[in-house]
Short mmCIF file of C-alpha atoms in Angstrom, two decimals:
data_model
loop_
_atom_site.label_atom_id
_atom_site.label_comp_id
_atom_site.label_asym_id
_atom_site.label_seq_id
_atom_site.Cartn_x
_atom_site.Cartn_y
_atom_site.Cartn_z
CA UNK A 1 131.34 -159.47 -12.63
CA UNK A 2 131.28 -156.66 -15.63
CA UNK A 3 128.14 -154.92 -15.66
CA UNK A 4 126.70 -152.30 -18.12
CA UNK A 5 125.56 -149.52 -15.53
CA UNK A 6 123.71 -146.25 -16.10
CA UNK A 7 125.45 -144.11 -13.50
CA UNK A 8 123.32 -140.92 -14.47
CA UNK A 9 120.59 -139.69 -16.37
CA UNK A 10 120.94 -138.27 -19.55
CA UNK A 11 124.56 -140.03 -19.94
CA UNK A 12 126.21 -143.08 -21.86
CA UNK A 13 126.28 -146.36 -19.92
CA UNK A 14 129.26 -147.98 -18.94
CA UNK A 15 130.72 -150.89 -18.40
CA UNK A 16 132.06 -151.34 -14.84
CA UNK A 17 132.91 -154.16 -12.20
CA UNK A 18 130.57 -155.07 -9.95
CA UNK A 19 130.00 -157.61 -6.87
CA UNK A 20 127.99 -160.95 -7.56
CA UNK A 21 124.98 -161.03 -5.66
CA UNK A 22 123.84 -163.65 -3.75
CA UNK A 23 119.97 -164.42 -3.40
CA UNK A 24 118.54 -164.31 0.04
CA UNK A 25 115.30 -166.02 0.88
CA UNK A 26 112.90 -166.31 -1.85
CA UNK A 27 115.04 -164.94 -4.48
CA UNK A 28 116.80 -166.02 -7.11
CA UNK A 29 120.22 -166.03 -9.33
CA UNK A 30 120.06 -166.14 -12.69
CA UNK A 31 123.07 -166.74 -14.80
CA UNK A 32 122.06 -164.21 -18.16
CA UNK A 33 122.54 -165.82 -21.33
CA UNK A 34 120.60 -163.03 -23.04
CA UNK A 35 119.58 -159.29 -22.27
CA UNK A 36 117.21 -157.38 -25.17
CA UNK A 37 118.67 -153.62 -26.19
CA UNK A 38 115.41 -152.06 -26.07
CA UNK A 39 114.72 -148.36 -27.35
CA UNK A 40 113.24 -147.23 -23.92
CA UNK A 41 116.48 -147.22 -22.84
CA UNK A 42 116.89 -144.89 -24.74
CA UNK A 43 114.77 -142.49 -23.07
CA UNK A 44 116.64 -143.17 -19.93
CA UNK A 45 120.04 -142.13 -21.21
CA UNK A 46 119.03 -139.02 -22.67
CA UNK A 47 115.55 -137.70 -21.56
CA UNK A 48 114.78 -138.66 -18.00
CA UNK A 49 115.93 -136.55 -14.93
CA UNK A 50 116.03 -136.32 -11.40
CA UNK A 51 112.18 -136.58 -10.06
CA UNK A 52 110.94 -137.82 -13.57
CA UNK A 53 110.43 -141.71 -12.27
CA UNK A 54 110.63 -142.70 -8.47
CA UNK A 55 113.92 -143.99 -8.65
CA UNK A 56 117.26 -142.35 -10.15
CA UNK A 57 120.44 -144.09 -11.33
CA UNK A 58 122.86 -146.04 -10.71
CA UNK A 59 121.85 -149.41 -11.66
CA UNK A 60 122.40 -151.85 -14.42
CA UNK A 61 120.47 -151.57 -17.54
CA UNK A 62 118.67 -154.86 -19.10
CA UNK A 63 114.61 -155.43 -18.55
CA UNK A 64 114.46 -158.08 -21.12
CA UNK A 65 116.00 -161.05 -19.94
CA UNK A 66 116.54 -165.08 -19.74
CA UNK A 67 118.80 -167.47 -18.80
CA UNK A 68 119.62 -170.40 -15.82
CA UNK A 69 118.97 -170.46 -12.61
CA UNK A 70 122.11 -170.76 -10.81
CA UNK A 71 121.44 -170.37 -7.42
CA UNK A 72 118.07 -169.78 -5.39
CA UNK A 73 117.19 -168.73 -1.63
CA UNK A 74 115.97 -170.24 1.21
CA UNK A 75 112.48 -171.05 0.73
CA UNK A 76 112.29 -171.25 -3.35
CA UNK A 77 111.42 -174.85 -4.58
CA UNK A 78 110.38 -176.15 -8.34
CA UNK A 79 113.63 -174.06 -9.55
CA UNK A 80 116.53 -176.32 -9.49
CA UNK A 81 120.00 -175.02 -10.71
CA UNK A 82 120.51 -174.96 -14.87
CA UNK A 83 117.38 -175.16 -15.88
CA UNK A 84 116.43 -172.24 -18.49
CA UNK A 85 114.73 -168.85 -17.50
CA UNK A 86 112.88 -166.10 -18.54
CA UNK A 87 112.35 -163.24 -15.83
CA UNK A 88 109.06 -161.05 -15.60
CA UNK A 89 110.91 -157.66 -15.68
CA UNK A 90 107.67 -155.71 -13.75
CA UNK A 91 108.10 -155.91 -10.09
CA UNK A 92 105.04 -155.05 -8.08
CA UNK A 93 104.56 -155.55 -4.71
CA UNK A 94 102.77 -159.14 -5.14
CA UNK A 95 99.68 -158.54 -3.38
CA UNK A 96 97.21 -155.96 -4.56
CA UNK A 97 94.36 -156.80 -7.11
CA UNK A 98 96.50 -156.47 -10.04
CA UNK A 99 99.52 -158.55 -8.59
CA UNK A 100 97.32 -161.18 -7.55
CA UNK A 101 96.37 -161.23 -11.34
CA UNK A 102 99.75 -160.96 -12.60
CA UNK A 103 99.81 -157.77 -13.95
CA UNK A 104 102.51 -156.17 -11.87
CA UNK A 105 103.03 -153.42 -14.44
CA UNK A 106 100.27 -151.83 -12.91
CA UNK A 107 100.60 -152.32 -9.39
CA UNK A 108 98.68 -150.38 -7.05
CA UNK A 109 100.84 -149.98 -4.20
CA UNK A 110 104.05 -149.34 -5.76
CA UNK A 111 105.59 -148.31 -2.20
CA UNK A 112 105.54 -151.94 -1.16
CA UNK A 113 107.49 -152.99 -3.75
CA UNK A 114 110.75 -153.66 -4.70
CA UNK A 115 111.36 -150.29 -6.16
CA UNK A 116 108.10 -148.37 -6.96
CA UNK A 117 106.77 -148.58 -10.56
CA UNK A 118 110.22 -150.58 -11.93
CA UNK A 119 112.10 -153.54 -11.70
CA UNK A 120 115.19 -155.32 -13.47
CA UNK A 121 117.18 -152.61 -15.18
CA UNK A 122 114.33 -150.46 -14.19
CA UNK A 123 115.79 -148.49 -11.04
CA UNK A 124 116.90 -152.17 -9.95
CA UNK A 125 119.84 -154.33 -11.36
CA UNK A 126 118.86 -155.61 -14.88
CA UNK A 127 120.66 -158.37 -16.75
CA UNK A 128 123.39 -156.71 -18.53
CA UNK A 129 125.84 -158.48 -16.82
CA UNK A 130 126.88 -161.83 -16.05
CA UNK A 131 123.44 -162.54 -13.29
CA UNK A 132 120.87 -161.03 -12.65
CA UNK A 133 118.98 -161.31 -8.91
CA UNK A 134 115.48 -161.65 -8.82
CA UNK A 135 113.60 -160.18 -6.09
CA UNK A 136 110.91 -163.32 -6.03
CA UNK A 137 110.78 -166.59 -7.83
CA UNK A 138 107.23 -165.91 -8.85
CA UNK A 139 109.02 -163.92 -11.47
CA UNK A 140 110.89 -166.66 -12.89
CA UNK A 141 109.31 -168.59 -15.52
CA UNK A 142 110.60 -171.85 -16.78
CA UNK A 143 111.04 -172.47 -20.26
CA UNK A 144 109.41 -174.17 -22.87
CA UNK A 145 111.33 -177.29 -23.96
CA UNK A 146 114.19 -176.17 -26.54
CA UNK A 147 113.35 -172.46 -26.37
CA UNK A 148 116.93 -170.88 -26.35
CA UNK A 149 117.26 -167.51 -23.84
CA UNK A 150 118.65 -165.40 -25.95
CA UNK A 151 115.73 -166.45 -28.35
CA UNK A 152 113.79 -165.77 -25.15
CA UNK A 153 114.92 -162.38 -23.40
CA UNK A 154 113.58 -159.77 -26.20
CA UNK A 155 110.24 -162.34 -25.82
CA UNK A 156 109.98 -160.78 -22.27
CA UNK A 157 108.73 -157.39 -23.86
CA UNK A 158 109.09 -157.06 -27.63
CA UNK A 159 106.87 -159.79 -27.52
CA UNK A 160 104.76 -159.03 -24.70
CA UNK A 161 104.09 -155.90 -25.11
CA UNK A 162 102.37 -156.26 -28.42
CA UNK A 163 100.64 -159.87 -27.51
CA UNK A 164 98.87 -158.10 -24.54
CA UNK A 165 98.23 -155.14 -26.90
CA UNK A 166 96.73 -157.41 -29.86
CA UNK A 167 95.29 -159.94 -27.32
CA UNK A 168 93.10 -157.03 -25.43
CA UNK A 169 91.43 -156.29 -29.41
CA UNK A 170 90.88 -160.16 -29.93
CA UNK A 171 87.04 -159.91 -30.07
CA UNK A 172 87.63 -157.27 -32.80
CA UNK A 173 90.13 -159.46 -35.24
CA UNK A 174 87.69 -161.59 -36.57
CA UNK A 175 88.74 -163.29 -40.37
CA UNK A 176 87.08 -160.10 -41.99
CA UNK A 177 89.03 -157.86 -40.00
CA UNK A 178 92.00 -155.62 -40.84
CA UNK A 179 95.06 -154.31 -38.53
CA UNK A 180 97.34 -151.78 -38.75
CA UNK A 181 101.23 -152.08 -37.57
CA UNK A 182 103.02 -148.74 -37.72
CA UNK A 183 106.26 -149.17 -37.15
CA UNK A 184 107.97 -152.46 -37.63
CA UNK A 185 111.34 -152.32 -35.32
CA UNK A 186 111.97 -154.51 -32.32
CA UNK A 187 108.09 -154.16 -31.57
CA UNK A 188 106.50 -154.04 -34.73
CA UNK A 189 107.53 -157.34 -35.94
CA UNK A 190 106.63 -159.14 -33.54
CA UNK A 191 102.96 -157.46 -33.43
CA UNK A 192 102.41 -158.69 -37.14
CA UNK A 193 103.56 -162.20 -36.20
CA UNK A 194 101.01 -162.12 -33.34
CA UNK A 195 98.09 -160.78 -35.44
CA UNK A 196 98.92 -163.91 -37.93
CA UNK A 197 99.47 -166.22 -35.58
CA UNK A 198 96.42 -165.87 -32.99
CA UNK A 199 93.59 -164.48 -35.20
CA UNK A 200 92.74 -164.87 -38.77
CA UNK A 201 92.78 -161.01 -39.64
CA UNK A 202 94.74 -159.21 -42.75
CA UNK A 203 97.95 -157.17 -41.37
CA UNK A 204 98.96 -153.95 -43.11
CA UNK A 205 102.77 -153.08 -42.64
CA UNK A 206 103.65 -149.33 -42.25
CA UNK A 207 107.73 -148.35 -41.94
CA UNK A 208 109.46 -145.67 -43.61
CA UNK A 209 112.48 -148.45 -44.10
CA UNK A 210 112.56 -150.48 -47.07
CA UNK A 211 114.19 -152.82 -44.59
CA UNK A 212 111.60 -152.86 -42.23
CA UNK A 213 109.05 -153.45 -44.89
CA UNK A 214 111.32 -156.48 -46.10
CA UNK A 215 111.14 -157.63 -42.54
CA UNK A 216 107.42 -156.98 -41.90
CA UNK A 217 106.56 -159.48 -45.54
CA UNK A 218 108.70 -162.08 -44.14
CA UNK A 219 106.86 -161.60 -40.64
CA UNK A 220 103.49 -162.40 -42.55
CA UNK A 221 102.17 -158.91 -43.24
CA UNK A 222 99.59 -159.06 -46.12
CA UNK A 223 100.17 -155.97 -47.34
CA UNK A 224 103.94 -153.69 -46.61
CA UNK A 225 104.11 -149.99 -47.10
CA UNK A 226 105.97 -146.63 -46.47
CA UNK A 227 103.79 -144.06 -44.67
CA UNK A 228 103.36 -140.93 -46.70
CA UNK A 229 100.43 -139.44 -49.11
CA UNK A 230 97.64 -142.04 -50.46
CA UNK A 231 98.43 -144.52 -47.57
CA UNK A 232 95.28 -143.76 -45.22
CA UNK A 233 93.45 -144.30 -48.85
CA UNK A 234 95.35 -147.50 -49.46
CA UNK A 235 94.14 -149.03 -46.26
CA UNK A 236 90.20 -147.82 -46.96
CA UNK A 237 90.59 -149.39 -50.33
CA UNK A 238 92.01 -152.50 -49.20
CA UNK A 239 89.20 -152.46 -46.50
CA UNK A 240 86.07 -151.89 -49.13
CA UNK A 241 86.02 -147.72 -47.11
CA UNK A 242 85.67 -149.25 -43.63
CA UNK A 243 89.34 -148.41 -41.94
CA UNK A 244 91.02 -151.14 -39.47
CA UNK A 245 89.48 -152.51 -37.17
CA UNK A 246 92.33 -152.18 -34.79
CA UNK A 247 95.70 -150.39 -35.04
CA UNK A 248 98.83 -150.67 -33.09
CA UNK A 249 101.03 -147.85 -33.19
CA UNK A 250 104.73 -148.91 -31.91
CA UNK A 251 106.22 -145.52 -32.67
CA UNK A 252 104.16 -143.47 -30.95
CA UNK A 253 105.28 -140.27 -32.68
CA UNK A 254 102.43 -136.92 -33.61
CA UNK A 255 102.46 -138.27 -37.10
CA UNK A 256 102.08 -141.60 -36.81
CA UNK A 257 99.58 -141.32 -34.16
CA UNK A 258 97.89 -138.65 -36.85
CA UNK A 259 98.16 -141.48 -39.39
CA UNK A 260 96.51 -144.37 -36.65
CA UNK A 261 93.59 -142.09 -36.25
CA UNK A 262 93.01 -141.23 -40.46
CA UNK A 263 93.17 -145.30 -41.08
CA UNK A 264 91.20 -146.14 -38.10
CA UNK A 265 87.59 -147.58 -38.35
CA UNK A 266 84.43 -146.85 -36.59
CA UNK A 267 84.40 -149.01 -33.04
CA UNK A 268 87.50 -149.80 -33.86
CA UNK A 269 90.68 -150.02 -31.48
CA UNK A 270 93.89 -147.52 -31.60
CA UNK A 271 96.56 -148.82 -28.78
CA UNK A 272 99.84 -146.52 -28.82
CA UNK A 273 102.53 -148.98 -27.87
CA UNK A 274 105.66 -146.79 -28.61
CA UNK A 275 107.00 -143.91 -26.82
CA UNK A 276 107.55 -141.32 -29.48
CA UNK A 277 105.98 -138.52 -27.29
CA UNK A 278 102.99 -137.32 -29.93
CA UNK A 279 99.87 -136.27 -29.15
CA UNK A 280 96.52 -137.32 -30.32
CA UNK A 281 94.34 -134.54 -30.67
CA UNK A 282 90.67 -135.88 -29.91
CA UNK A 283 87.59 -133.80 -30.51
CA UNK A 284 84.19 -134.71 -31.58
CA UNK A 285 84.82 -134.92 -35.40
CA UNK A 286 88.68 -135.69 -35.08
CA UNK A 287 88.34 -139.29 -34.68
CA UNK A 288 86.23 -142.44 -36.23
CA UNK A 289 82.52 -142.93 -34.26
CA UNK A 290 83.18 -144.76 -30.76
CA UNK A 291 87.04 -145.40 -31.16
CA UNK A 292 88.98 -146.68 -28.38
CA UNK A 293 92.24 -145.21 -27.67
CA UNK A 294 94.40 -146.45 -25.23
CA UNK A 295 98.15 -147.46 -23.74
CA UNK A 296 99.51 -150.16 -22.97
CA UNK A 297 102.37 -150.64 -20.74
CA UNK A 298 104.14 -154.63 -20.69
CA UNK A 299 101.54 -156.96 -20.19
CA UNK A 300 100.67 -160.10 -17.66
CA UNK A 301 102.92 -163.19 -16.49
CA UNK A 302 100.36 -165.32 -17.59
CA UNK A 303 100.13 -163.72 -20.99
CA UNK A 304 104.13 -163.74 -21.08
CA UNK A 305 103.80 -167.73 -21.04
CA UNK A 306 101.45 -167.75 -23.89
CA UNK A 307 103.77 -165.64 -25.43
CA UNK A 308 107.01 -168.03 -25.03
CA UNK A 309 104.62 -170.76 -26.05
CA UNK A 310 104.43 -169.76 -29.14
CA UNK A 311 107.23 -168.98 -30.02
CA UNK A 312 108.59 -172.78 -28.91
CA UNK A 313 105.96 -173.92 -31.51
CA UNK A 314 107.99 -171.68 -34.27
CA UNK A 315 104.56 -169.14 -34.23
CA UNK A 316 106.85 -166.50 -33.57
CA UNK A 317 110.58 -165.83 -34.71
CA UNK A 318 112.85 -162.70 -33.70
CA UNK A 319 114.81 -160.97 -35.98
CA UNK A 320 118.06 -160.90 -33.34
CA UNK A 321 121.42 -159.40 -33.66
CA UNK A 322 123.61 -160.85 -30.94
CA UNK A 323 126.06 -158.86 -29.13
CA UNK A 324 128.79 -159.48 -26.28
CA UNK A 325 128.44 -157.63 -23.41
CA UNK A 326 131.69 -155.39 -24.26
CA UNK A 327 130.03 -154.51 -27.13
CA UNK A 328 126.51 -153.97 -25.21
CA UNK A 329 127.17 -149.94 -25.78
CA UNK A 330 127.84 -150.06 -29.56
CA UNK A 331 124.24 -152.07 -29.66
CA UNK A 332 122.40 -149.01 -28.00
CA UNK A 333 124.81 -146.79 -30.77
CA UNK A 334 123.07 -148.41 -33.43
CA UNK A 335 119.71 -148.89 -32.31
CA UNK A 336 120.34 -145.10 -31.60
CA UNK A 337 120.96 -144.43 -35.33
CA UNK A 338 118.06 -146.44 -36.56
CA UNK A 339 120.80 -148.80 -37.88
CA UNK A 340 119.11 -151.89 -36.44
CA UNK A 341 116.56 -154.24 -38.07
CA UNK A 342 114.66 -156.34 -35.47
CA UNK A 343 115.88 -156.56 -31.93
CA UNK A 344 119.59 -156.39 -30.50
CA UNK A 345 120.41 -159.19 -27.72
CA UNK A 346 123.35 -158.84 -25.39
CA UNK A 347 124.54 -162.43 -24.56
CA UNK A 348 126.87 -162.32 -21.12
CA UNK A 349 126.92 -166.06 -20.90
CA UNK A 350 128.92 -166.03 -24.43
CA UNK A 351 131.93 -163.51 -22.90
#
């Protein structure tokens, strides 16, 4: 089968053959029908380096991914052949505290794992290719009735990282509450739609891109702006001097994280979701009274669930560009070049 392979760090993937696997016991094939271009990808083409993660290339890229079963091992049952897929992409080891939970993104003994602090297209095969093998059925989860997988494979973390991110700050998204998106990409769009669709707070919209602001009104965003001078007063006007209540920052970048902090409220939440690589200076006047800052990383297969329930009830739509899998590399050249609005889906099954 074709396969779209990171060979190195800090090179271009390619496309190359590669063997079909076959699941042993407990595992299970999944025929891709779609696999989410996601920017931290990015990171692993041109920043990453030998000794930066415990694993190193070669493997195929893809964490965000749905599709059919098409085969299973010895020992799976309640997955029969055809039936639609999406896949956890966060392999833990399946039996520490946080495993048993289901939030394997922060397993605690990474060595017993499949590969330590990873999984699909995470220093293991991902689903830019025609299947994808998962390591353990628990990590398959069966689709809601008439949710399509390509609809579903950017759900797997464009829309799971910001549902665990808003769901964590429920208690403080109460109908007189305000949050902040910054950023409205692959991420960002989805946050807003989560705000709307599981609390009753007001969502203000930051993007430099007209496009993006376009994209976060139609997402349900009460109020859409570019960053810039006057916006941190915007926000305190809108919120009668208070700040928001919480703010999700899905860039992740020294100014935006500057701009979280200035529009921030007092006992208020900031969660940096994106990877720009900014800093937060924190000192005892730098920041709003009692504050919480923290990161987020994926979020749990439980919440995942939630998160594909929702959007089978229409609560949540993703902006997707579709993409064959020869064209997989011109998708990560675009979302390179900022050229993208929403999220890029590579779609195997369609080749």
């Amino acid at each position: 089968m074709r396969a779209l392979r990171l060979l190195e760090w800090r090179s271009d993937p390619v496309l190359t053959d590669v063997d079909t696997p076959e699941p042993g016991p407990g595992q299970v094939l999944v025929r891709v029908g779609g696999a989410g271009v996601c920017h931290s990808d990015l990171h692993l083409m041109r920043e990453f380096g030998a000794g930066d993660m415990p694993w190193n290339p070669p493997f195929t890229l893809g964490h965000e991914n749905a599709g059919w079963v098409e085969r299973v091992g010895d020992g799976v049952q309640g997955l029969d052949r055809g039936m639609p897929v999406a896949v956890y992409g966060p392999w833990g080891c399946g039996v520490c505290q946080y495993c048993l939970q289901g939030i394997e993104t922060y397993c605690e003994r990474p060595e017993a794992a499949p590969v330590p602090r990873g999984g699909a297209g995470l220093g293991l095969d991902g689903g830019m290719a025609g299947y994808l093998l998962v390591p353990h059925a628990r990590h398959v989860l069966p689709l809601p009735e008439g949710l399509d997988p390509v609809v579903a494979a950017p759900l797997t973390d464009a829309g799971l990282t910001p549902y665990h991110a808003v769901r964590r700050s429920w208690p403080k998204l109460a109908p007189t509450s305000t949050a902040v998106v910054i950023g409205i990409g692959g991420l960002g769009h989805l946050a807003v739609q989560i705000v709307k669709a599981t609390t009753a707070a007001r969502v203000v919209a930051v993007d430099t891109r007209s496009a993006a602001l376009d994209l976060a009104r139609d997402s349900g965003a009460d109020l859409a702006t570019p960053p810039g001078e006057g916006v941190a007063e915007r926000v305190r006007e809108l919120t009668r001097g208070r700040g928001a209540d919480v703010v999700l920052d899905c860039v992740g970048s020294d100014d935006t994280l500057a701009l979280a902090a200035a529009v921030g409220r007092v006992l208020g939440d900031l969660t940096v979701v994106g990877l720009g690589g900014g800093t937060l200076p924190v000192s005892f006047f730098s920041m709003p009274y009692e504050m919480s800052v923290q990161t987020t990383y994926w979020g749990s297969r439980f919440e995942l669930v939630e998160v594909l329930e929702l959007a089978a009830r229409g609560r949540l739509h993703t902006e997707i560009t579709r993409f064959g899998l020869a064209d997989a590399p011109e998708a990560y050249r675009r979302l390179e070049e900022g050229s993208l609005t929403g999220r890029a889906v590579v779609t195997p099954s369609e080749e």
